[in-house]
Coordinates of C-alpha atoms (C1' of nucleotides) in Angstrom, one line a residue:
Chain A
M1 CA 42.6 -12.5 -0.9
E2 CA 42.0 -9.6 -3.3
Y3 CA 39.1 -9.3 -5.6
T4 CA 38.4 -7.2 -8.7
I5 CA 34.9 -5.9 -9.0
L6 CA 33.7 -8.7 -11.2
K7 CA 35.1 -11.4 -8.9
L8 CA 33.4 -9.9 -5.9
A9 CA 30.2 -9.5 -7.9
K10 CA 30.2 -13.1 -8.8
I11 CA 30.9 -14.3 -5.3
A12 CA 28.0 -12.3 -4.0
N13 CA 25.9 -12.9 -7.1
I14 CA 25.2 -9.2 -7.7
S15 CA 26.1 -6.9 -10.6
T16 CA 29.2 -4.8 -10.8
R17 CA 26.9 -1.8 -11.2
T18 CA 25.6 -2.5 -7.7
L19 CA 29.2 -2.5 -6.3
R20 CA 30.0 0.8 -8.1
Y21 CA 26.8 2.2 -6.7
Y22 CA 27.6 1.1 -3.2
D23 CA 31.0 2.7 -3.6
E24 CA 29.3 5.9 -4.8
I25 CA 27.0 6.2 -1.8
G26 CA 29.8 5.2 0.5
I27 CA 28.3 2.1 1.9
L28 CA 31.1 -0.1 0.6
K29 CA 34.3 1.4 -0.6
P30 CA 37.0 -0.8 -2.1
K31 CA 40.1 -1.5 0.0
R32 CA 42.3 0.3 -2.4
I33 CA 42.4 1.5 -6.0
S34 CA 45.0 -0.1 -8.3
S35 CA 47.4 2.0 -10.3
S36 CA 45.2 1.7 -13.3
G37 CA 42.2 2.9 -11.4
Y38 CA 40.6 -0.5 -10.7
R39 CA 38.6 -1.1 -7.6
I40 CA 40.3 -3.7 -5.4
Y41 CA 38.4 -5.3 -2.6
G42 CA 39.7 -7.4 0.3
S43 CA 38.2 -10.0 2.5
E44 CA 37.1 -7.3 4.9
E45 CA 35.0 -5.8 2.2
V46 CA 33.5 -9.2 1.4
D47 CA 32.3 -9.4 5.0
I48 CA 30.8 -6.0 4.8
L49 CA 29.1 -6.8 1.6
Q50 CA 27.7 -10.0 3.1
Q51 CA 26.2 -7.9 5.9
I52 CA 24.7 -5.4 3.5
L53 CA 23.1 -8.2 1.5
F54 CA 21.9 -9.8 4.7
Y55 CA 20.0 -6.7 5.7
R56 CA 18.9 -5.9 2.2
Q57 CA 17.1 -9.2 1.9
F58 CA 14.7 -7.9 4.5
G59 CA 13.8 -4.9 2.4
L60 CA 15.7 -2.3 4.5
E61 CA 16.9 0.8 2.6
L62 CA 20.6 1.2 2.0
T63 CA 20.8 4.3 4.1
E64 CA 19.3 2.4 7.0
I65 CA 21.7 -0.4 6.4
K66 CA 24.6 2.1 6.4
D67 CA 23.5 3.3 9.8
I68 CA 23.0 -0.2 11.1
L69 CA 26.5 -1.3 10.1
N70 CA 28.0 1.5 12.3
N71 CA 25.9 0.4 15.3
T72 CA 26.1 -2.2 17.9
E73 CA 24.6 -5.7 17.8
F74 CA 21.9 -4.5 20.1
S75 CA 20.7 -1.6 18.0
R76 CA 20.9 -3.8 14.9
I77 CA 18.3 -6.1 16.3
N78 CA 16.2 -3.0 17.2
A79 CA 16.5 -1.9 13.7
L80 CA 15.2 -5.2 12.6
R81 CA 12.3 -5.0 15.0
D82 CA 11.5 -1.5 13.7
H83 CA 11.5 -2.8 10.2
K84 CA 9.3 -5.7 11.1
K85 CA 6.7 -3.3 12.3
K86 CA 6.9 -1.5 9.0
L87 CA 6.4 -4.7 7.2
Y88 CA 3.4 -5.5 9.3
E89 CA 1.9 -2.2 8.4
K90 CA 2.6 -2.7 4.8
R91 CA 0.9 -6.1 4.9
E92 CA -2.2 -4.6 6.5
Q93 CA -2.3 -2.0 3.8
I94 CA -2.2 -4.7 1.2
D95 CA -4.9 -6.6 3.0
I96 CA -7.1 -3.5 2.8
L97 CA -6.4 -3.1 -0.8
I98 CA -7.2 -6.7 -1.5
K99 CA -10.5 -6.5 0.4
N100 CA -11.5 -3.4 -1.4
I101 CA -10.7 -5.0 -4.8
E102 CA -12.8 -8.0 -3.8
K103 CA -15.7 -5.8 -2.7
T104 CA -15.5 -3.9 -6.0
I105 CA -15.4 -7.1 -8.1
A106 CA -18.2 -8.6 -6.1
A107 CA -20.3 -5.5 -6.5
G108 CA -19.6 -5.5 -10.2
E109 CA -18.6 -1.9 -9.9
G110 CA -15.6 -0.2 -11.4
R111 CA -17.5 2.0 -13.7
T112 CA -20.4 3.2 -11.7
I113 CA -18.4 4.3 -8.7
M114 CA -17.3 7.6 -10.1
S115 CA -20.9 8.8 -10.2
D116 CA -20.2 9.5 -6.5
N117 CA -18.5 12.7 -7.4
E118 CA -21.0 13.5 -10.1
K119 CA -23.6 13.2 -7.3
F120 CA -21.5 15.4 -5.2
E121 CA -21.3 18.0 -7.9
G122 CA -25.0 17.6 -8.4
F123 CA -25.7 18.1 -4.7
K124 CA -23.7 21.2 -4.5
Q125 CA -25.5 22.7 -7.5
K126 CA -28.8 21.5 -6.2
L127 CA -28.1 23.1 -2.8
I128 CA -27.6 26.4 -4.5
D129 CA -30.5 26.1 -6.9
E130 CA -32.9 25.0 -4.1
N131 CA -31.8 27.9 -1.9
E132 CA -32.2 30.2 -4.8
E133 CA -35.6 28.9 -5.8
K134 CA -37.0 28.7 -2.3
Y135 CA -35.6 31.6 -0.4
G136 CA -33.5 33.5 -3.0
E137 CA -35.6 36.6 -3.0
E138 CA -36.4 36.9 0.7
I139 CA -32.9 36.1 1.9
R140 CA -31.5 38.6 -0.6
E141 CA -33.9 41.1 0.8
K142 CA -33.0 40.4 4.4
Y143 CA -29.3 39.8 4.1
G144 CA -28.4 41.7 1.0
K145 CA -27.2 40.5 -2.4
E146 CA -23.6 40.3 -1.3
T147 CA -24.1 37.9 1.6
V148 CA -26.1 35.6 -0.7
E149 CA -23.6 35.7 -3.5
K150 CA -20.8 35.0 -1.1
S151 CA -22.7 32.1 0.3
N152 CA -23.3 30.6 -3.1
Q153 CA -19.7 31.1 -4.0
K154 CA -18.6 29.4 -0.8
I155 CA -20.7 26.4 -1.7
K156 CA -19.3 26.2 -5.2
N157 CA -15.7 26.2 -3.8
M158 CA -16.4 23.6 -1.2
T159 CA -14.3 20.5 -1.3
K160 CA -15.8 17.1 -0.7
E161 CA -14.5 17.0 2.8
Q162 CA -16.2 20.2 3.6
Y163 CA -19.3 19.1 2.0
D164 CA -19.2 15.9 3.9
K165 CA -18.6 17.8 7.1
I166 CA -21.6 20.0 6.7
S167 CA -23.7 17.1 5.8
G168 CA -22.6 15.5 9.0
L169 CA -23.1 18.6 10.9
A170 CA -26.7 19.0 9.6
A171 CA -27.5 15.5 10.8
E172 CA -26.0 16.2 14.2
I173 CA -27.9 19.4 14.6
N174 CA -31.2 17.6 13.8
L175 CA -30.4 14.8 16.2
T176 CA -29.3 17.1 19.0
L177 CA -32.3 19.3 18.4
A178 CA -34.7 16.3 18.6
Q179 CA -33.2 15.2 21.9
A180 CA -33.2 18.7 23.3
Y181 CA -36.8 19.2 22.3
K182 CA -37.7 16.3 24.5
T183 CA -36.2 18.0 27.6
G184 CA -38.5 21.0 26.8
N185 CA -35.8 23.4 28.1
P186 CA -34.3 25.7 25.4
A187 CA -31.8 26.9 28.0
G188 CA -30.6 23.4 28.8
E189 CA -27.3 21.9 27.8
L190 CA -28.6 19.9 24.9
A191 CA -30.5 22.8 23.4
Q192 CA -27.4 25.1 23.7
K193 CA -25.3 22.4 22.1
A194 CA -27.7 22.4 19.2
V195 CA -27.3 26.1 18.9
L196 CA -23.5 25.9 18.8
L197 CA -23.7 23.2 16.1
H198 CA -26.1 25.4 14.2
K199 CA -23.7 28.3 14.5
E200 CA -20.8 26.1 13.2
W201 CA -22.9 25.0 10.4
L202 CA -23.8 28.6 9.5
C203 CA -20.2 29.6 9.5
F204 CA -19.7 27.4 6.5
Y205 CA -22.1 29.6 4.5
W206 CA -21.7 32.9 6.0
D207 CA -18.7 35.1 5.4
K208 CA -19.0 36.7 8.9
Y209 CA -21.0 35.4 11.7
S210 CA -23.0 37.7 14.1
I211 CA -25.3 36.8 16.9
K212 CA -27.8 39.3 15.6
A213 CA -28.0 37.6 12.2
H214 CA -28.2 34.2 13.9
A215 CA -31.1 35.3 16.0
A216 CA -32.8 36.9 13.1
L217 CA -32.4 33.7 11.2
G218 CA -33.9 31.8 14.1
Q219 CA -37.0 34.1 13.9
M220 CA -37.2 33.4 10.2
Y221 CA -37.3 29.7 10.8
V222 CA -40.6 30.4 12.6
D223 CA -42.0 33.0 10.3
D224 CA -41.3 31.3 7.0
E225 CA -43.5 28.3 6.7
R226 CA -41.0 26.4 4.4
F227 CA -38.2 26.7 7.0
K228 CA -40.7 26.0 9.7
K229 CA -41.8 22.8 8.0
Y230 CA -38.2 21.6 7.8
Y231 CA -37.7 21.9 11.5
D232 CA -41.2 20.9 12.6
D233 CA -40.6 17.7 10.6
I234 CA -38.1 16.8 13.3
H235 CA -40.8 17.4 15.8
P236 CA -43.8 19.8 15.8
G237 CA -42.7 23.0 17.6
C238 CA -39.0 22.5 16.9
A239 CA -38.7 25.7 14.9
E240 CA -39.9 27.8 17.8
F241 CA -37.7 25.7 20.2
L242 CA -34.6 26.4 18.2
R243 CA -35.5 30.1 17.9
D244 CA -35.8 30.3 21.7
A245 CA -32.6 28.5 22.2
I246 CA -30.8 30.8 19.9
L247 CA -32.2 33.9 21.7
I248 CA -31.1 32.4 25.0
Y249 CA -27.7 31.8 23.6
A250 CA -27.6 35.4 22.3
K251 CA -28.4 36.8 25.7
K252 CA -25.6 35.0 27.5
Chain B
M1 CA -19.2 23.6 -14.8
E2 CA -15.7 24.5 -15.5
Y3 CA -12.8 24.2 -13.1
T4 CA -9.4 25.7 -12.9
I5 CA -6.6 23.4 -11.8
L6 CA -6.8 24.3 -8.2
K7 CA -10.5 23.9 -7.9
L8 CA -10.4 20.5 -9.4
A9 CA -7.5 19.6 -7.2
K10 CA -9.5 20.7 -4.1
I11 CA -12.5 18.7 -5.2
A12 CA -10.4 15.6 -5.6
N13 CA -8.2 16.4 -2.7
I14 CA -5.0 16.0 -4.7
S15 CA -2.2 18.5 -5.6
T16 CA -2.1 20.7 -8.7
R17 CA 1.2 19.0 -9.5
T18 CA -0.5 15.7 -9.8
L19 CA -3.0 17.2 -12.3
R20 CA -0.2 18.7 -14.3
Y21 CA 1.6 15.3 -14.2
Y22 CA -1.5 13.6 -15.4
D23 CA -1.7 16.1 -18.2
E24 CA 1.9 15.4 -19.0
I25 CA 1.6 11.7 -19.2
G26 CA -1.7 12.1 -21.1
I27 CA -3.9 10.3 -18.7
L28 CA -6.0 13.3 -18.0
K29 CA -5.9 16.3 -20.4
P30 CA -7.9 19.5 -19.6
K31 CA -11.0 20.1 -21.7
R32 CA -9.4 23.2 -23.1
I33 CA -6.6 25.7 -22.5
S34 CA -7.7 29.3 -21.8
S35 CA -6.3 32.3 -23.8
S36 CA -3.8 32.8 -21.0
G37 CA -2.7 29.3 -21.0
Y38 CA -4.6 28.1 -18.0
R39 CA -5.8 24.5 -17.9
I40 CA -9.6 24.4 -17.8
Y41 CA -11.3 21.2 -16.9
G42 CA -15.0 20.2 -17.4
S43 CA -17.3 17.8 -15.7
E44 CA -16.2 15.1 -18.0
E45 CA -12.7 15.4 -16.8
V46 CA -14.0 15.3 -13.2
D47 CA -15.4 11.9 -14.0
I48 CA -12.2 10.6 -15.5
L49 CA -10.2 11.9 -12.6
Q50 CA -12.6 10.1 -10.3
Q51 CA -12.0 6.9 -12.1
I52 CA -8.3 7.4 -12.1
L53 CA -8.3 7.9 -8.3
F54 CA -10.6 5.0 -7.9
Y55 CA -8.2 2.6 -9.5
R56 CA -5.2 4.3 -8.1
Q57 CA -6.4 3.5 -4.6
F58 CA -5.8 -0.1 -5.3
G59 CA -2.2 0.5 -6.1
L60 CA -2.5 0.2 -9.8
E61 CA 0.1 2.0 -11.9
L62 CA -1.0 5.0 -13.9
T63 CA 0.0 3.3 -17.2
E64 CA -2.2 0.4 -16.3
I65 CA -5.0 2.7 -15.3
K66 CA -4.6 4.5 -18.6
D67 CA -5.2 1.2 -20.4
I68 CA -8.1 0.3 -18.2
L69 CA -9.9 3.5 -18.9
N70 CA -9.9 2.7 -22.6
N71 CA -11.3 -0.7 -22.0
T72 CA -14.7 -2.3 -21.4
E73 CA -16.2 -2.9 -18.0
F74 CA -15.4 -6.6 -18.3
S75 CA -11.7 -6.1 -18.9
R76 CA -11.6 -3.6 -16.1
I77 CA -12.7 -6.2 -13.7
N78 CA -10.1 -8.6 -15.2
A79 CA -7.5 -5.9 -14.5
L80 CA -8.6 -5.8 -10.9
R81 CA -8.4 -9.5 -10.6
D82 CA -4.9 -9.5 -12.1
H83 CA -3.9 -6.8 -9.7
K84 CA -5.4 -8.7 -6.8
K85 CA -3.1 -11.6 -7.7
K86 CA -0.1 -9.3 -7.6
L87 CA -1.1 -8.0 -4.2
Y88 CA -1.4 -11.6 -2.9
E89 CA 2.1 -12.2 -4.1
K90 CA 3.4 -9.1 -2.6
R91 CA 1.8 -10.0 0.7
E92 CA 3.4 -13.4 0.6
Q93 CA 6.8 -11.8 0.0
I94 CA 6.3 -9.6 3.0
D95 CA 5.2 -12.6 5.0
I96 CA 8.5 -14.3 4.1
L97 CA 10.5 -11.2 5.1
I98 CA 8.7 -11.0 8.4
K99 CA 9.4 -14.6 9.1
N100 CA 13.1 -14.3 8.2
I101 CA 13.4 -11.2 10.4
E102 CA 11.7 -13.1 13.3
K103 CA 14.0 -16.0 12.9
T104 CA 17.0 -13.7 12.8
I105 CA 16.0 -11.9 15.9
A106 CA 15.2 -15.1 17.7
A107 CA 18.6 -16.5 16.8
G108 CA 20.2 -13.4 18.0
E109 CA 22.0 -13.2 14.8
G110 CA 22.6 -10.2 12.6
R111 CA 26.2 -10.1 13.1
T112 CA 27.4 -13.6 12.9
I113 CA 25.6 -14.5 9.7
M114 CA 28.1 -13.2 7.4
S115 CA 30.6 -15.7 8.5
D116 CA 28.8 -17.9 6.0
N117 CA 30.7 -16.3 3.2
E118 CA 33.9 -16.3 5.2
K119 CA 33.4 -20.0 5.5
F120 CA 32.8 -20.3 1.8
E121 CA 36.0 -18.4 1.1
G122 CA 37.7 -20.6 3.6
F123 CA 36.4 -23.7 1.9
K124 CA 37.6 -22.7 -1.5
Q125 CA 41.1 -21.9 -0.1
K126 CA 41.1 -25.2 1.8
L127 CA 40.1 -27.0 -1.3
I128 CA 43.1 -25.6 -3.1
D129 CA 45.5 -26.0 -0.2
E130 CA 44.4 -29.6 0.4
N131 CA 44.9 -30.5 -3.2
E132 CA 48.3 -28.8 -3.2
E133 CA 49.4 -30.5 0.0
K134 CA 48.2 -33.9 -0.9
Y135 CA 48.6 -34.3 -4.6
G136 CA 50.3 -31.1 -5.7
E137 CA 53.6 -32.5 -6.8
E138 CA 52.4 -35.7 -8.4
I139 CA 49.6 -34.0 -10.3
R140 CA 51.9 -31.3 -11.5
E141 CA 54.2 -34.1 -12.7
K142 CA 51.4 -35.9 -14.5
Y143 CA 49.4 -33.0 -15.9
G144 CA 51.9 -30.2 -16.0
K145 CA 52.1 -27.0 -14.1
E146 CA 49.7 -25.2 -16.4
T147 CA 46.8 -27.6 -15.8
V148 CA 47.2 -27.4 -12.1
E149 CA 47.5 -23.6 -12.0
K150 CA 44.4 -23.3 -14.1
S151 CA 42.5 -25.6 -12.0
N152 CA 43.4 -23.7 -8.9
Q153 CA 42.6 -20.4 -10.6
K154 CA 39.2 -21.9 -11.6
I155 CA 38.5 -22.7 -8.0
K156 CA 39.4 -19.3 -6.8
N157 CA 37.1 -17.7 -9.3
M158 CA 34.2 -20.0 -8.5
T159 CA 31.0 -18.4 -7.4
K160 CA 29.1 -19.8 -4.4
E161 CA 26.5 -21.3 -6.8
Q162 CA 29.2 -23.1 -8.7
Y163 CA 30.7 -24.2 -5.4
D164 CA 27.4 -25.5 -4.2
K165 CA 26.9 -27.2 -7.5
I166 CA 30.1 -29.1 -7.4
S167 CA 29.5 -30.0 -3.8
G168 CA 26.2 -31.5 -4.8
L169 CA 27.8 -33.2 -7.8
A170 CA 30.4 -34.9 -5.7
A171 CA 27.7 -36.2 -3.4
E172 CA 25.8 -37.5 -6.3
I173 CA 28.8 -39.2 -7.8
N174 CA 29.5 -41.0 -4.6
L175 CA 25.9 -42.1 -4.3
T176 CA 25.6 -43.3 -7.8
L177 CA 28.9 -45.0 -7.6
A178 CA 27.9 -46.9 -4.4
Q179 CA 24.7 -48.1 -6.1
A180 CA 26.5 -49.0 -9.3
Y181 CA 29.1 -51.0 -7.3
K182 CA 26.4 -53.2 -5.9
T183 CA 25.4 -54.2 -9.5
G184 CA 29.0 -55.3 -10.0
N185 CA 28.8 -54.2 -13.7
P186 CA 31.0 -51.3 -14.7
A187 CA 29.4 -51.3 -18.1
G188 CA 25.9 -51.0 -16.6
E189 CA 23.6 -48.0 -16.7
L190 CA 24.4 -46.8 -13.2
A191 CA 28.1 -47.1 -13.5
Q192 CA 28.1 -45.2 -16.8
K193 CA 25.9 -42.5 -15.2
A194 CA 28.5 -42.2 -12.4
V195 CA 31.2 -41.7 -15.1
L196 CA 29.2 -39.0 -16.7
L197 CA 28.7 -37.2 -13.4
H198 CA 32.4 -37.6 -12.8
K199 CA 33.1 -36.1 -16.1
E200 CA 30.8 -33.1 -15.4
W201 CA 32.5 -32.7 -12.1
L202 CA 36.0 -32.7 -13.7
C203 CA 34.9 -30.1 -16.2
F204 CA 34.6 -27.7 -13.3
Y205 CA 38.3 -28.0 -12.7
W206 CA 39.8 -28.8 -16.1
D207 CA 40.1 -26.2 -18.7
K208 CA 39.6 -28.8 -21.4
Y209 CA 38.3 -32.2 -20.9
S210 CA 39.7 -35.2 -22.8
I211 CA 38.8 -38.9 -22.5
K212 CA 42.4 -39.8 -22.3
A213 CA 43.1 -37.6 -19.3
H214 CA 39.9 -38.9 -17.7
A215 CA 41.0 -42.5 -18.1
A216 CA 44.5 -41.6 -16.8
L217 CA 42.9 -40.0 -13.8
G218 CA 40.9 -43.2 -13.3
Q219 CA 44.1 -45.2 -13.2
M220 CA 45.6 -42.8 -10.7
Y221 CA 42.6 -43.3 -8.4
V222 CA 43.8 -46.9 -8.2
D223 CA 47.5 -46.3 -8.1
D224 CA 47.6 -43.5 -5.5
E225 CA 46.6 -44.9 -2.2
R226 CA 45.3 -41.5 -1.0
F227 CA 42.8 -41.4 -3.9
K228 CA 42.2 -45.0 -3.5
K229 CA 41.3 -44.6 0.1
Y230 CA 38.8 -41.9 -0.7
Y231 CA 36.9 -44.1 -3.2
D232 CA 37.3 -47.3 -1.3
D233 CA 35.8 -45.6 1.7
I234 CA 32.6 -45.7 -0.3
H235 CA 33.1 -49.4 -0.7
P236 CA 36.2 -51.5 -0.9
G237 CA 37.0 -52.0 -4.6
C238 CA 35.3 -48.8 -5.7
A239 CA 38.4 -47.2 -7.0
E240 CA 39.0 -50.0 -9.4
F241 CA 35.3 -50.2 -10.3
L242 CA 35.3 -46.5 -11.3
R243 CA 38.5 -46.9 -13.3
D244 CA 37.0 -49.8 -15.2
A245 CA 33.8 -47.9 -15.8
I246 CA 35.7 -44.9 -17.2
L247 CA 37.7 -47.2 -19.5
I248 CA 34.5 -48.7 -20.8
Y249 CA 33.1 -45.2 -21.3
A250 CA 36.3 -44.3 -23.2
K251 CA 35.9 -47.2 -25.5
K252 CA 32.4 -46.4 -26.5
Chain C
dA1 C1' -0.9 50.7 -9.6
dT2 C1' -0.3 47.4 -6.3
dT3 C1' -1.3 43.3 -3.9
dG4 C1' -2.3 38.6 -3.3
dA5 C1' -3.9 34.5 -5.0
dC6 C1' -3.4 31.7 -8.7
dA7 C1' -1.4 30.1 -13.2
dT8 C1' 2.5 28.6 -16.3
dT9 C1' 7.0 25.9 -17.6
dG10 C1' 11.4 24.0 -16.3
dA11 C1' 14.1 21.3 -13.7
dC12 C1' 16.1 18.9 -9.9
dG13 C1' 15.4 15.2 -6.1
dT14 C1' 13.6 10.8 -4.7
dT15 C1' 15.5 4.7 -4.7
dA16 C1' 18.5 1.4 -6.3
dC17 C1' 20.2 0.2 -9.6
dG18 C1' 19.9 -1.3 -15.5
dT19 C1' 21.7 -0.1 -19.5
dA20 C1' 24.4 2.0 -23.0
dA21 C1' 28.4 4.8 -24.6
dA22 C1' 33.1 6.0 -25.0
dG23 C1' 37.4 4.8 -24.0
dG24 C1' 41.5 2.8 -21.1
dT25 C1' 43.9 -1.8 -19.3
dA26 C1' 45.3 -6.7 -18.7
dT27 C1' 46.4 -11.0 -20.7
dA28 C1' 46.5 -14.9 -23.7
dT29 C1' 47.6 -16.1 -28.3
dG30 C1' 49.3 -16.3 -33.0
Chain D
dC1 C1' 54.8 -7.5 -31.0
dA2 C1' 50.2 -6.8 -32.6
dT3 C1' 45.7 -8.2 -31.7
dA4 C1' 41.6 -10.2 -29.8
dT5 C1' 39.0 -10.6 -25.8
dA6 C1' 37.8 -9.8 -21.4
dC7 C1' 37.6 -6.6 -18.1
dC8 C1' 38.0 -2.0 -16.1
dT9 C1' 36.7 3.2 -15.8
dT10 C1' 33.5 7.4 -15.8
dT11 C1' 29.4 9.8 -17.5
dA12 C1' 24.8 9.9 -17.9
dC13 C1' 20.0 8.8 -19.0
dG14 C1' 15.8 6.0 -17.6
dT15 C1' 12.7 4.2 -14.1
dA16 C1' 7.3 6.0 -10.9
dA17 C1' 4.8 9.4 -9.4
dC18 C1' 5.0 13.1 -7.9
dG19 C1' 7.2 17.1 -4.1
dT20 C1' 9.5 21.2 -4.2
dC21 C1' 11.6 25.3 -5.7
dA22 C1' 12.4 29.1 -9.1
dA23 C1' 11.3 32.4 -12.4
dT24 C1' 7.7 34.5 -14.4
dG25 C1' 2.9 35.6 -16.2
dT26 C1' -2.4 36.5 -15.1
dC27 C1' -6.7 37.6 -12.6
dA28 C1' -9.4 40.1 -9.4
dA29 C1' -10.0 43.3 -6.0
dT30 C1' -8.5 47.4 -3.6

DNA sequence: ATTGACATTGACGTTACGTAAAGGTATATG
DNA sequence: CATATACCTTTACGTAACGTCAATGTCAAT
């Protein structure tokens, strides 16, 4: 049995374009080309096409199918298993999307959500403004104009991820510090961990970190009552505790 | 606050290409273009981008999002509901694919399945061969070489759907005929329905249908014992009953 | 002036075809 | 034998949402 392109297309219930495309990508070549340039398919090609369509129905890509067809029965089943996994993942993805949409609808959101970033932008500006307002002068005195400018610039260029990270860091510092304070030992493991976190946090703002600057900052946390208040809010005496811990870290 | 393309991209955690594309398709144009041709975005654009990304996370298409942004809060939620439906459908589709794959794996198929079409091809050829073997000569005598050739050609060119349809038709004819025979009335509703089905069935094989040819065929069903056996297998006397019914149909 | 980071436009690649367009071939019919 | 019709061919653009060069211009700092 020989088939022209349309006949084969009708049998398989696909378009002739599809067959030409399959020829083009080499997944199904005609048995021969007639003298007038027509594609002629044989029954062997019918079989191959059947297989292609069989695998296509599962959503496999044609390149994958092409590989599969050259493989053994065993690896074909493996390919199907692989694909099944992918489908499971896709379904989970869709499940998540559906849940999110439902949440959104339930919350009557859709419009207000974006204020998130507005907030974020606001936070960043507030962070700079606050710093400027509260400590601008003094810090500029102690660390020089450059350092402060660079710090502000760094804040402006922060991405949301970075912002979220430093927010998280700040929280972690406070938590660790609170725990460490209870031990009463600024040389202890917890206190030193708090110092390390604090260092990491500083590195987000400072262009170059130095232990001396870090120690000086620790002293400032005690000397400046606004800083002192922030840390003593965690627990009275925390500012001094942190300073001591930093000094111990610096001597190591 | 003004942003260059990279700064906005970093804030949103997307690529600059994406922002250029959004500009291109008109979903997010920069606030202004600098003298050097740079895209400059303002905080309003940040908000719009946030909204775009908000809806994009649900898998909505950008054109849909574009529409949504121009709409009211209410229709936004409707859009989400619509999209949720689509996602449900998609998930069902995936479920079906997974089930099919599981079935296939369980059956250890993957290679043997394609024999389905082989069978189909075989059936078509068998249909022709059988007809040739059994009735070839006589039918050729009665209806001429042309009619027979065309009929065979038609069979060869049938698609699987058509094949399935005539298979179904044949079954329906037999069923209707059996019921009609019980009524004993070849002029009755059931018998005439059987004739109509028979006519439809014939039209698959015949190039042009004529009542005369139909009636002649009915007579042949009685005269030729092989045909007669086929119909009398349904019930003795069925061949004659069908012939009579066709004659009545012809006289209407 | 140079360097490096950043900007621009243009254009091809991705997937699996749908959809013309322009033109050749096979076949039945008058 | 000409013609109509059905079928064939190749070429090529369009689809969605960007990724990825390439060639080239601009900004800021050294």
